[in-house]
Coordinates of N, CA and C in Angstrom, one line a residue:
M1 N 0.6 -1.3 0.6 CA -0.1 -0.2 -0.6 C 0.5 1.1 -0.1
A2 N 0.7 2.2 -1.1 CA 1.4 3.0 -0.9 C 0.8 4.1 -0.1
A3 N 2.2 4.9 0.9 CA 1.4 6.0 2.2 C 1.2 7.1 1.5
E4 N 0.4 8.3 1.7 CA -0.3 9.2 1.6 C 0.6 10.1 1.9
I5 N 1.0 11.0 0.6 CA 2.4 12.2 0.1 C 1.8 13.1 1.4
L6 N 2.7 13.4 1.9 CA 2.4 14.8 3.1 C 2.8 15.9 1.9
P7 N 2.3 16.6 2.0 CA 2.2 18.1 1.3 C 3.2 18.5 0.9
E8 N 4.4 18.7 1.8 CA 5.4 19.5 1.1 C 6.6 18.5 0.6
V9 N 5.8 17.5 0.3 CA 6.8 16.6 -0.7 C 5.6 16.4 -1.8
K10 N 4.6 16.5 -1.3 CA 3.6 16.7 -2.7 C 3.9 18.2 -3.7
Q11 N 4.6 19.1 -2.9 CA 4.5 20.2 -3.7 C 5.8 20.7 -3.9
K12 N 6.8 19.3 -3.5 CA 8.3 19.9 -4.6 C 8.4 18.6 -5.7
E13 N 7.8 17.7 -5.7 CA 7.2 16.9 -6.7 C 6.5 18.0 -7.9
Q14 N 5.5 18.6 -7.2 CA 4.3 19.4 -8.3 C 5.7 20.4 -9.0
E15 N 6.6 21.1 -8.0 CA 7.5 22.0 -8.5 C 8.6 21.5 -9.7
E16 N 9.3 20.1 -9.5 CA 9.7 19.3 -10.0 C 9.0 19.0 -11.6
A17 N 7.8 18.6 -11.5 CA 7.4 18.3 -13.1 C 7.1 19.3 -13.6
A18 N 6.2 20.4 -13.1 CA 6.9 21.9 -13.9 C 8.1 22.0 -14.3
K19 N 8.8 22.0 -13.8 CA 10.1 22.2 -14.4 C 10.6 21.5 -15.1
K20 N 10.2 20.0 -15.5 CA 10.3 18.8 -16.7 C 9.4 19.2 -17.4
E21 N 8.8 20.1 -17.0 CA 7.6 20.4 -18.6 C 7.9 21.6 -19.2
E22 N 8.6 22.9 -18.8 CA 9.5 23.8 -18.9 C 10.4 23.2 -19.9
E23 N 11.1 22.1 -19.9 CA 12.6 22.4 -20.4 C 12.1 21.2 -21.6
R24 N 10.9 20.1 -21.1 CA 9.9 19.6 -22.5 C 9.7 20.9 -24.0
M25 N 8.6 22.1 -23.3 CA 8.6 23.0 -23.9 C 9.7 23.4 -24.7
K26 N 11.0 23.7 -23.6 CA 11.9 24.4 -24.3 C 12.4 23.2 -25.8
L27 N 12.7 22.1 -25.3 CA 13.5 20.7 -26.4 C 12.3 20.9 -28.0
A28 N 11.4 21.0 -27.8 CA 10.3 21.3 -28.4 C 10.0 22.4 -29.5
K29 N 10.4 23.6 -28.8 CA 11.2 24.8 -29.6 C 12.0 24.5 -30.4
Q30 N 13.1 24.2 -29.5 CA 14.2 23.8 -30.5 C 14.2 23.1 -31.9
L31 N 13.6 22.4 -31.5 CA 13.7 21.1 -32.2 C 12.9 21.5 -33.7
A32 N 11.3 22.7 -33.4 CA 10.6 23.2 -33.9 C 11.7 24.1 -35.1
E33 N 12.5 25.3 -34.6 CA 13.0 25.8 -34.8 C 14.7 25.0 -36.3
G34 N 14.5 23.8 -35.8 CA 15.6 23.1 -36.6 C 17.0 23.1 -36.0
K35 N 16.9 23.7 -34.6 CA 18.1 23.2 -34.1 C 18.0 22.2 -33.5
I36 N 19.2 21.5 -33.4 CA 19.5 20.6 -32.8 C 19.9 20.3 -31.6
P37 N 19.2 20.0 -30.1 CA 18.8 20.0 -29.0 C 20.4 19.2 -28.3
K38 N 20.8 19.4 -26.9 CA 22.7 18.6 -26.4 C 21.6 17.0 -26.3
L39 N 22.9 17.0 -26.2 CA 22.4 14.6 -26.0 C 21.7 14.5 -25.0
D40 N 22.2 15.7 -23.3 CA 21.8 15.2 -22.2 C 20.6 16.0 -22.1
E41 N 19.9 16.6 -23.4 CA 18.1 17.3 -23.3 C 17.5 16.1 -23.4
I42 N 18.2 15.5 -24.5 CA 17.3 14.4 -25.5 C 16.9 13.1 -24.2
L43 N 17.8 12.8 -24.1 CA 18.4 11.9 -23.0 C 17.6 12.2 -21.6
D44 N 16.9 12.1 -21.2 CA 15.9 12.8 -19.7 C 15.3 11.5 -18.7
D45 N 16.1 11.2 -18.5 CA 15.5 9.7 -17.2 C 14.9 10.2 -16.1
S46 N 14.7 11.6 -15.9 CA 13.7 11.7 -14.9 C 12.7 11.6 -14.4
D47 N 12.3 10.3 -15.3 CA 10.5 10.1 -15.5 C 10.9 8.9 -15.0
E48 N 11.5 8.1 -14.5 CA 12.3 6.8 -14.7 C 11.9 6.3 -12.8
E49 N 11.3 6.0 -12.2 CA 11.2 5.5 -10.9 C 12.3 5.9 -9.9
P50 N 12.5 6.4 -8.8 CA 13.4 6.7 -8.0 C 13.7 5.4 -7.5
E51 N 15.0 5.1 -7.3 CA 15.8 4.2 -6.6 C 15.6 4.1 -4.8
P52 N 14.5 4.0 -4.1 CA 14.8 4.1 -2.3 C 16.4 4.2 -1.7
D53 N 16.5 4.8 -1.2 CA 17.5 5.0 -0.4 C 17.5 4.1 0.9
A54 N 16.9 3.4 1.7 CA 16.9 2.1 1.8 C 15.5 1.7 2.4
V55 N 15.7 0.1 1.8 CA 14.6 -0.9 2.4 C 14.9 -1.9 3.0
I56 N 13.7 -2.3 3.5 CA 13.7 -2.8 4.9 C 12.8 -4.5 4.8
E57 N 12.7 -5.2 5.3 CA 11.6 -6.0 4.9 C 11.2 -6.3 6.1
I58 N 9.4 -6.9 6.1 CA 8.8 -7.1 7.8 C 7.8 -8.1 7.3
P59 N 7.1 -8.7 8.1 CA 6.6 -9.9 8.0 C 4.9 -9.5 7.1
L60 N 4.5 -9.6 6.6 CA 3.2 -9.0 6.1 C 2.1 -9.3 7.2
K61 N 1.8 -10.4 7.6 CA 1.1 -9.9 8.8 C 1.3 -8.7 9.8
K62 N 2.3 -8.0 9.5 CA 3.1 -6.7 10.4 C 2.5 -5.3 9.5
V63 N 1.9 -5.4 8.8 CA 2.2 -4.3 7.4 C 0.5 -3.9 8.2
K64 N -0.5 -3.9 8.6 CA -1.2 -3.3 9.6 C -0.6 -3.0 10.1
L65 N 0.3 -3.0 11.2 CA 0.6 -2.2 12.5 C 1.8 -0.7 11.9
V66 N 2.7 -1.2 10.4 CA 3.0 -0.6 10.4 C 1.8 0.6 9.6
V67 N 0.7 0.6 8.8 CA -0.2 1.6 8.0 C -1.5 2.2 9.3
G68 N -1.3 1.5 10.2 CA -2.2 1.7 11.3 C -3.8 2.3 10.5
P69 N -5.0 2.7 11.1 CA -5.9 2.8 10.9 C -6.2 3.9 10.1
G70 N -7.2 3.4 9.1 CA -6.7 4.8 7.9 C -5.7 5.2 7.6
G71 N -4.1 4.9 7.8 CA -3.3 5.3 7.4 C -2.5 6.2 8.5
E72 N -2.8 6.3 9.2 CA -2.5 7.4 10.4 C -1.4 6.9 11.3
K73 N -1.0 5.9 11.3 CA 0.4 5.9 11.8 C 1.7 6.2 10.7
I74 N 1.8 5.4 9.7 CA 2.4 6.0 8.5 C 2.6 7.2 8.1
K75 N 1.4 7.8 8.3 CA 1.3 9.0 8.7 C 2.3 9.7 9.2
L76 N 2.0 9.8 10.8 CA 2.8 9.3 11.6 C 4.3 9.9 11.3
I77 N 4.9 8.8 11.1 CA 5.9 8.0 10.4 C 6.5 9.4 9.8
E78 N 6.0 9.3 8.5 CA 6.5 10.1 7.6 C 6.9 11.5 8.3
K79 N 6.2 12.0 9.0 CA 5.5 13.4 9.2 C 7.0 13.6 10.1
K80 N 7.3 12.5 11.5 CA 8.0 12.3 12.3 C 10.2 12.7 11.6
S81 N 9.8 11.6 10.7 CA 11.1 11.1 10.6 C 11.4 12.2 9.2
K82 N 10.2 13.0 8.2 CA 10.8 14.1 7.2 C 11.0 13.2 6.1
A83 N 10.6 11.4 5.6 CA 10.9 10.7 4.7 C 9.8 10.2 4.1
R84 N 9.6 9.6 3.0 CA 8.6 9.4 1.9 C 8.3 7.6 2.0
L85 N 7.7 6.9 2.4 CA 7.6 5.9 2.7 C 6.6 5.0 2.0
Q86 N 6.5 3.9 0.9 CA 6.2 3.0 0.2 C 5.8 1.7 0.3
I87 N 4.7 0.8 0.4 CA 4.8 -0.5 1.2 C 4.7 -0.8 -0.2
V88 N 5.9 -1.9 -0.6 CA 5.5 -3.0 -1.8 C 4.8 -3.6 -2.1
K89 N 3.8 -3.8 -3.7 CA 2.5 -4.7 -3.2 C 3.1 -5.6 -3.9
E90 N 2.9 -6.7 -3.6 CA 2.3 -8.0 -4.6 C 2.3 -7.9 -6.5
E91 N 2.5 -8.5 -7.0 CA 2.7 -8.6 -8.1 C 1.0 -8.8 -8.9
D92 N 1.2 -10.0 -8.3 CA -0.4 -10.2 -8.6 C -1.5 -9.7 -8.1
E93 N -1.8 -8.6 -7.4 CA -1.9 -7.3 -7.6 C -2.2 -6.3 -7.6
L94 N -1.0 -6.4 -8.9 CA -0.7 -5.1 -9.7 C -2.0 -5.5 -10.8
N95 N -1.5 -6.9 -11.5 CA -2.0 -7.6 -12.8 C -3.6 -7.4 -12.5
R96 N -4.0 -7.4 -11.4 CA -5.3 -7.6 -11.0 C -6.0 -6.5 -11.6
A97 N -4.8 -5.1 -10.8 CA -5.3 -3.9 -11.0 C -5.1 -3.0 -12.2
F98 N -4.3 -3.8 -13.4 CA -4.0 -3.4 -14.5 C -5.1 -3.3 -15.5
G99 N -5.5 -2.2 -15.9 CA -6.5 -1.5 -17.0 C -8.1 -2.1 -16.3
S100 N -8.3 -2.1 -15.3 CA -9.5 -2.1 -14.2 C -9.8 -0.5 -14.0
G101 N -9.1 0.2 -14.4 CA -9.1 2.0 -13.4 C -8.7 1.8 -12.2
P102 N -8.7 2.9 -11.6 CA -8.5 3.7 -10.4 C -9.1 2.3 -9.0
V103 N -8.3 1.8 -7.9 CA -9.1 1.0 -7.3 C -7.8 0.9 -5.9
K104 N -9.0 0.8 -4.9 CA -8.7 0.6 -3.6 C -7.6 0.0 -3.3
P105 N -6.8 0.4 -3.1 CA -5.3 -0.1 -2.8 C -5.8 -1.4 -1.6
V106 N -5.1 -3.3 -1.7 CA -5.5 -3.6 -0.5 C -4.3 -4.3 -0.3
L107 N -4.4 -4.8 1.1 CA -2.9 -4.9 1.6 C -2.9 -6.4 1.5
P108 N -1.5 -7.0 0.9 CA -1.1 -8.3 0.7 C -1.5 -9.6 2.0
K109 N -2.5 -10.4 1.6 CA -2.5 -11.1 2.4 C -1.9 -12.4 3.2
P110 N -1.1 -12.3 4.5 CA -0.2 -13.4 4.5 C -0.3 -14.6 4.1
A111 N 0.8 -15.2 3.6 CA 1.0 -16.6 3.8 C 1.9 -17.3 3.7
D112 N 2.5 -17.6 5.4 CA 3.9 -17.8 5.8 C 3.4 -19.6 5.2
T113 N 5.3 -19.6 4.9 CA 5.6 -21.1 4.5 C 6.9 -21.5 5.4
E114 N 6.8 -22.8 5.3 CA 7.6 -23.5 5.9 C 9.2 -22.9 6.6
E115 N 9.8 -22.1 5.5 CA 10.6 -21.3 6.2 C 10.8 -20.1 6.8
G116 N 9.4 -19.8 7.0 CA 8.7 -18.2 7.7 C 7.7 -18.0 7.6
P117 N 7.2 -16.8 8.3 CA 6.9 -15.9 7.7 C 6.8 -15.3 6.3
K118 N 5.8 -14.8 5.2 CA 6.5 -14.2 4.4 C 6.4 -13.0 4.3
M119 N 7.6 -12.2 3.8 CA 7.7 -10.7 4.0 C 7.4 -10.1 3.1
T120 N 6.7 -8.5 3.3 CA 7.3 -7.2 2.2 C 7.9 -6.7 2.4
K121 N 8.7 -6.0 1.1 CA 9.7 -4.9 1.3 C 8.5 -3.2 1.8
V122 N 9.4 -2.5 2.7 CA 8.9 -1.2 2.8 C 10.4 0.0 2.3
M123 N 9.8 0.5 1.1 CA 10.8 0.8 0.4 C 10.6 2.9 1.2
I124 N 11.9 3.6 1.9 CA 12.3 4.8 2.0 C 13.0 5.8 1.6
F125 N 12.4 7.1 1.4 CA 12.9 8.1 0.6 C 13.5 8.8 1.4
G126 N 14.8 9.2 1.2 CA 15.3 10.3 2.4 C 16.4 10.3 2.7
N127 N 16.8 10.9 3.5 CA 18.6 11.4 3.4 C 18.8 10.3 4.9
A128 N 19.6 10.2 5.1 CA 20.8 9.1 5.6 C 19.4 9.1 7.3
N129 N 19.6 10.1 7.5 CA 18.5 10.6 9.0 C 17.2 10.1 9.1
Q130 N 17.1 11.3 7.7 CA 15.4 10.6 7.5 C 15.2 8.7 7.4
C131 N 15.7 8.1 7.4 CA 15.8 6.9 7.1 C 16.0 6.3 7.7
E132 N 16.9 6.2 8.8 CA 17.5 6.0 9.7 C 15.7 5.4 11.1
I133 N 15.7 6.8 11.2 CA 14.7 7.8 11.9 C 13.2 7.2 11.6
A134 N 12.7 6.7 10.3 CA 11.8 6.2 9.8 C 12.0 4.2 10.0
Q135 N 13.2 4.0 9.7 CA 13.4 2.9 9.8 C 13.2 2.4 11.6
R136 N 13.7 3.6 12.4 CA 13.2 2.8 14.1 C 11.7 2.3 14.6
M137 N 11.4 3.5 13.7 CA 9.6 3.9 13.9 C 8.8 2.7 13.4
I138 N 9.4 2.1 12.0 CA 8.8 1.3 11.6 C 8.9 -0.2 12.5
E139 N 9.7 -0.2 12.9 CA 10.0 -1.3 13.7 C 9.8 -1.3 15.6
E140 N 9.3 0.0 15.7 CA 8.7 0.3 17.1 C 7.6 0.5 16.9
A141 N 6.5 0.7 15.9 CA 5.3 0.2 15.9 C 5.4 -1.6 15.5
I142 N 6.0 -2.5 15.0 CA 5.3 -3.7 14.8 C 5.8 -4.1 16.3
D143 N 7.4 -3.9 17.0 CA 7.4 -4.0 18.3 C 6.6 -4.0 19.4
N144 N 6.1 -2.6 19.8 CA 5.7 -2.4 20.7 C 3.9 -3.4 20.9
K145 N 3.2 -3.5 19.8 CA 2.5 -4.6 19.3 C 2.6 -5.9 20.2
E146 N 3.6 -6.3 19.9 CA 4.1 -7.6 20.1 C 4.5 -7.4 21.9
Q147 N 5.0 -6.3 21.9 CA 5.3 -6.3 23.3 C 3.8 -6.0 24.4
K148 N 3.2 -5.3 23.8 CA 1.4 -5.3 24.8 C 1.5 -6.8 24.7
A149 N 1.4 -7.3 23.6 CA 0.2 -8.8 23.5 C 1.1 -9.6 24.5
K150 N 2.6 -10.0 24.6 CA 2.9 -10.5 25.5 C 2.8 -10.2 27.0
Q151 N 3.0 -8.7 26.9 CA 2.5 -8.1 28.6 C 0.9 -8.9 28.6
R152 N 0.2 -8.5 27.8 CA -1.3 -9.3 28.6 C -1.3 -10.4 29.1
Q153 N -0.3 -11.4 28.3 CA 0.0 -12.4 28.8 C 0.2 -12.9 30.0
K154 N 1.3 -11.8 30.3 CA 1.9 -12.2 31.3 C 1.4 -12.0 32.9
E155 N 0.2 -10.9 31.9 CA -0.9 -10.5 33.2 C -1.6 -11.8 33.8
Y156 N -2.3 -11.7 32.3 CA -3.2 -13.1 32.6 C -2.8 -14.4 33.8
E157 N -1.3 -14.9 33.0 CA -1.1 -16.4 33.6 C -0.8 -15.4 35.2
K158 N 0.2 -14.2 35.2 CA -0.2 -14.5 36.7 C -1.6 -14.0 37.3
K159 N -2.1 -13.6 37.1 CA -3.7 -13.4 37.9 C -4.0 -14.7 37.9
R160 N -4.1 -15.5 37.0 CA -4.6 -17.0 36.9 C -4.1 -17.6 38.4
D161 N -2.8 -17.3 38.5 CA -1.7 -18.0 39.1 C -2.3 -17.6 40.7
A162 N -2.1 -16.8 40.9 CA -2.3 -16.1 41.8 C -3.8 -16.3 42.6
K163 N -4.9 -16.7 41.6 CA -6.2 -17.1 42.1 C -6.0 -18.5 42.4
A164 N -5.1 -19.2 41.6 CA -4.8 -20.5 41.7 C -4.3 -21.0 43.5
R165 N -3.4 -20.2 43.6 CA -2.5 -20.4 44.9 C -3.6 -19.7 46.3
D166 N -4.2 -18.7 46.1 CA -5.3 -18.2 46.8 C -6.4 -19.6 47.4
R167 N -6.9 -19.8 46.3 CA -7.5 -21.2 46.1 C -7.3 -22.1 46.8
Q168 N -6.1 -22.7 47.0 CA -5.3 -23.5 47.8 C -5.1 -23.2 48.8
L169 N -4.9 -22.2 49.3 CA -4.7 -21.5 50.7 C -6.0 -21.9 51.3
Y170 N -7.3 -21.8 50.9 CA -8.7 -21.2 51.2 C -8.7 -22.7 51.3
H171 N -8.6 -23.6 50.9 CA -8.7 -24.9 50.6 C -7.9 -25.8 52.1
M172 N -6.6 -25.8 52.0 CA -5.5 -26.3 53.0 C -6.3 -25.3 54.7
R173 N -6.7 -24.2 55.0 CA -7.2 -23.5 55.7 C -8.9 -24.3 56.5
H174 N -9.3 -24.9 55.9 CA -10.8 -25.3 55.9 C -11.0 -26.8 55.7
T175 N -9.7 -26.9 55.6 CA -9.4 -29.2 55.5 C -10.7 -29.3 56.5
R176 N -10.6 -29.0 58.0 CA -11.0 -29.4 59.0 C -12.4 -29.7 59.0
D177 N -12.6 -28.6 58.1 CA -14.2 -27.9 58.0 C -14.9 -29.1 56.8
Y178 N -14.4 -29.3 55.8 CA -14.9 -30.5 55.1 C -14.7 -31.6 55.2
E179 N -13.6 -32.0 56.2 CA -13.5 -33.3 56.6 C -14.8 -33.9 57.8
T180 N -15.1 -32.3 58.9 CA -16.2 -32.5 59.1 C -17.5 -32.4 59.2
L181 N -17.8 -32.1 57.6 CA -19.5 -32.5 56.9 C -18.7 -33.8 56.2
E182 N -18.0 -34.8 56.0 CA -17.5 -35.5 55.2 C -17.3 -35.4 54.0
L183 N -16.6 -34.3 53.4 CA -16.6 -33.4 52.2 C -15.5 -33.9 51.8
P184 N -14.9 -33.8 50.3 CA -13.5 -33.7 49.4 C -13.3 -32.4 49.7
I185 N -12.6 -31.6 49.5 CA -12.1 -30.6 49.8 C -12.1 -29.6 48.2
G186 N -12.3 -28.4 48.3 CA -13.1 -27.9 47.3 C -14.7 -28.0 46.9
A187 N -15.1 -28.8 47.9 CA -16.6 -29.1 47.6 C -17.4 -27.9 47.3
S188 N -18.6 -27.8 46.7 CA -19.2 -26.9 46.2 C -20.4 -26.2 47.0
R189 N -20.4 -25.0 47.2 CA -21.9 -24.6 47.8 C -23.2 -25.0 48.1
V190 N -23.6 -25.5 47.1 CA -24.4 -26.6 47.0 C -23.9 -27.9 47.7
E191 N -22.9 -28.6 47.6 CA -22.3 -29.7 48.4 C -22.5 -29.5 49.5
V192 N -21.6 -28.2 50.2 CA -21.7 -27.9 51.4 C -22.8 -28.0 52.2
K193 N -24.0 -27.4 51.4 CA -25.5 -26.9 52.2 C -26.5 -28.9 52.0
A194 N -25.9 -29.6 51.4 CA -26.4 -30.8 50.9 C -25.7 -31.3 52.4
A195 N -24.3 -31.5 52.5 CA -24.0 -32.8 53.4 C -24.6 -31.6 55.4
Y196 N -24.7 -30.2 55.0 CA -24.7 -29.7 56.3 C -26.6 -30.5 56.6
R197 N -27.2 -30.4 55.8 CA -28.7 -30.5 56.2 C -28.7 -32.4 56.6
K198 N -27.7 -32.7 55.7 CA -27.9 -34.4 56.0 C -27.3 -34.8 57.3
L199 N -26.3 -34.4 58.0 CA -25.5 -34.2 59.7 C -26.2 -33.6 60.1
A200 N -26.6 -32.8 60.4 CA -27.8 -31.8 61.7 C -28.6 -32.6 61.6
K201 N -29.4 -33.2 60.6 CA -30.6 -34.2 61.1 C -29.5 -34.9 61.6
L202 N -29.0 -36.2 61.3 CA -28.4 -37.2 62.1 C -28.0 -36.9 62.9
W203 N -27.3 -35.8 63.5 CA -26.7 -35.6 65.0 C -27.6 -34.6 65.9
H204 N -28.8 -34.8 65.0 CA -29.3 -33.0 65.9 C -29.8 -33.7 67.7
P205 N -29.4 -33.5 68.4 CA -29.7 -33.6 70.3 C -30.8 -33.8 69.9
D206 N -32.0 -33.4 69.9 CA -33.0 -34.7 69.8 C -33.4 -36.1 69.5
K207 N -32.4 -36.2 68.6 CA -32.6 -37.7 68.1 C -31.6 -38.5 68.7
H208 N -30.7 -38.3 69.9 CA -30.1 -38.7 70.3 C -30.4 -39.1 71.9
P209 N -31.7 -38.8 72.5 CA -32.0 -38.6 73.8 C -30.9 -39.3 74.7
D210 N -30.6 -40.8 74.2 CA -29.6 -41.0 75.3 C -27.9 -40.7 75.7
N211 N -27.7 -39.7 74.8 CA -26.7 -39.6 74.4 C -26.5 -38.0 74.1
Q212 N -27.2 -37.4 74.5 CA -27.2 -36.2 74.1 C -25.8 -34.7 74.1
E213 N -25.1 -35.2 74.8 CA -23.8 -34.8 75.3 C -23.2 -34.7 74.1
E214 N -22.6 -35.2 73.3 CA -22.1 -36.1 72.1 C -22.7 -35.7 71.2
A215 N -23.9 -35.7 71.1 CA -24.6 -35.6 70.0 C -24.8 -33.4 69.9
K216 N -24.8 -33.3 71.0 CA -24.8 -31.9 70.9 C -23.5 -31.6 70.7
E217 N -21.8 -32.2 70.9 CA -20.5 -31.5 70.7 C -20.5 -31.8 69.0
R218 N -20.9 -32.9 68.4 CA -21.2 -33.1 67.1 C -21.8 -32.2 66.3
F219 N -23.0 -32.0 66.4 CA -24.0 -30.7 66.6 C -22.8 -29.8 66.3
Q220 N -22.7 -29.2 67.0 CA -22.2 -27.7 66.5 C -20.7 -27.9 66.4
K221 N -20.0 -29.0 65.9 CA -19.1 -29.1 65.5 C -19.1 -29.0 63.9
I222 N -20.5 -29.5 63.4 CA -21.1 -29.5 62.2 C -21.7 -27.7 61.7
S223 N -22.1 -27.4 62.8 CA -22.6 -26.0 62.5 C -21.5 -25.2 62.3
K224 N -20.8 -25.2 63.5 CA -19.3 -24.2 62.8 C -18.7 -24.5 61.6
A225 N -18.5 -25.6 61.1 CA -18.1 -26.3 59.7 C -18.7 -25.6 58.5
Y226 N -20.0 -25.5 59.0 CA -21.2 -24.7 57.9 C -21.1 -23.3 58.2
D227 N -20.9 -22.9 59.2 CA -20.9 -21.4 58.9 C -18.9 -21.1 58.5
S228 N -18.5 -21.8 58.7 CA -17.1 -21.8 57.8 C -16.8 -21.2 57.0
L229 N -17.5 -22.7 56.1 CA -17.1 -22.4 54.7 C -18.5 -21.3 54.3
M230 N -19.4 -21.4 55.0 CA -20.6 -20.7 54.1 C -20.9 -19.0 54.1
L231 N -20.5 -19.1 55.3 CA -21.3 -17.4 56.3 C -20.2 -16.1 56.4
T232 N -18.8 -16.3 55.5 CA -18.4 -15.7 56.0 C -17.1 -15.2 54.6
E233 N -16.9 -13.4 54.7 CA -16.3 -13.1 53.4 C -15.9 -13.7 52.8
E234 N -14.5 -14.7 53.2 CA -14.0 -15.0 52.7 C -14.2 -16.4 51.7
D235 N -15.9 -17.1 51.6 CA -16.2 -17.2 51.2 C -16.4 -16.7 49.5
A236 N -17.0 -15.8 50.4 CA -17.6 -14.8 48.9 C -16.2 -14.7 48.2
R237 N -14.7 -14.0 48.5 CA -13.9 -14.2 47.8 C -13.5 -15.0 47.2
I238 N -13.2 -16.2 47.6 CA -13.0 -17.5 46.5 C -14.0 -17.9 45.6
E239 N -15.5 -17.4 45.8 CA -16.2 -17.8 44.8 C -15.7 -17.4 43.4
A240 N -15.4 -15.9 44.3 CA -15.1 -14.7 43.1 C -13.5 -15.3 42.0
L241 N -12.5 -15.9 43.0 CA -11.6 -16.2 42.5 C -11.9 -17.9 41.6
A242 N -12.9 -18.4 42.1 CA -12.7 -19.7 41.7 C -13.6 -19.1 39.7
N243 N -14.1 -17.7 39.4 CA -14.8 -17.7 38.6 C -13.6 -17.3 37.2

């Protein structure tokens, strides 16, 4: 995709075009008057495509990062570096566009090979300093995106590991509570409620008139385990961590 040319660059190109047109008119006048123009005036190679002052390769998948939404990023690079950039399009795209009139530029679709990601070239026009600045900004545009993605992945993994540690510590602190309710460590709230109802009915003192002291002790222990697992702020926090 060719970058949009900055106003100052466009003005310079217009001035050069006007100068070439003036030279052509002068040459035509000389020929009309029967004069023989100089050889260097005839062999004008100014219409040839200028050679880029620097060329770098970037993965096709990263072209959008250099161009940016609506071409904003590549315009910013050109503005700050004062260089002109042009991203080389694939030959098949040029062939499809040939003879069809103006077409909207389309970014090449990435097609990785076994040798690595498919690459495209970015041509840079400017002096050595301008090319260096442009190249650095292009590399930063690509690396910053990758760095942000890596950072997000690290943050996600850090939070995930923290949740896992907190849940493990929570379960370890309440190991006896789970054992009292005859549940495996990490049982759900539904399972805790069901186990409590079952054991509370089983060990209610009214059902053990001949052994109320032991039944009362067991009932209180069951109730305490239930309260510890269900009626604390820590329980709400661990439920949030589990999501």
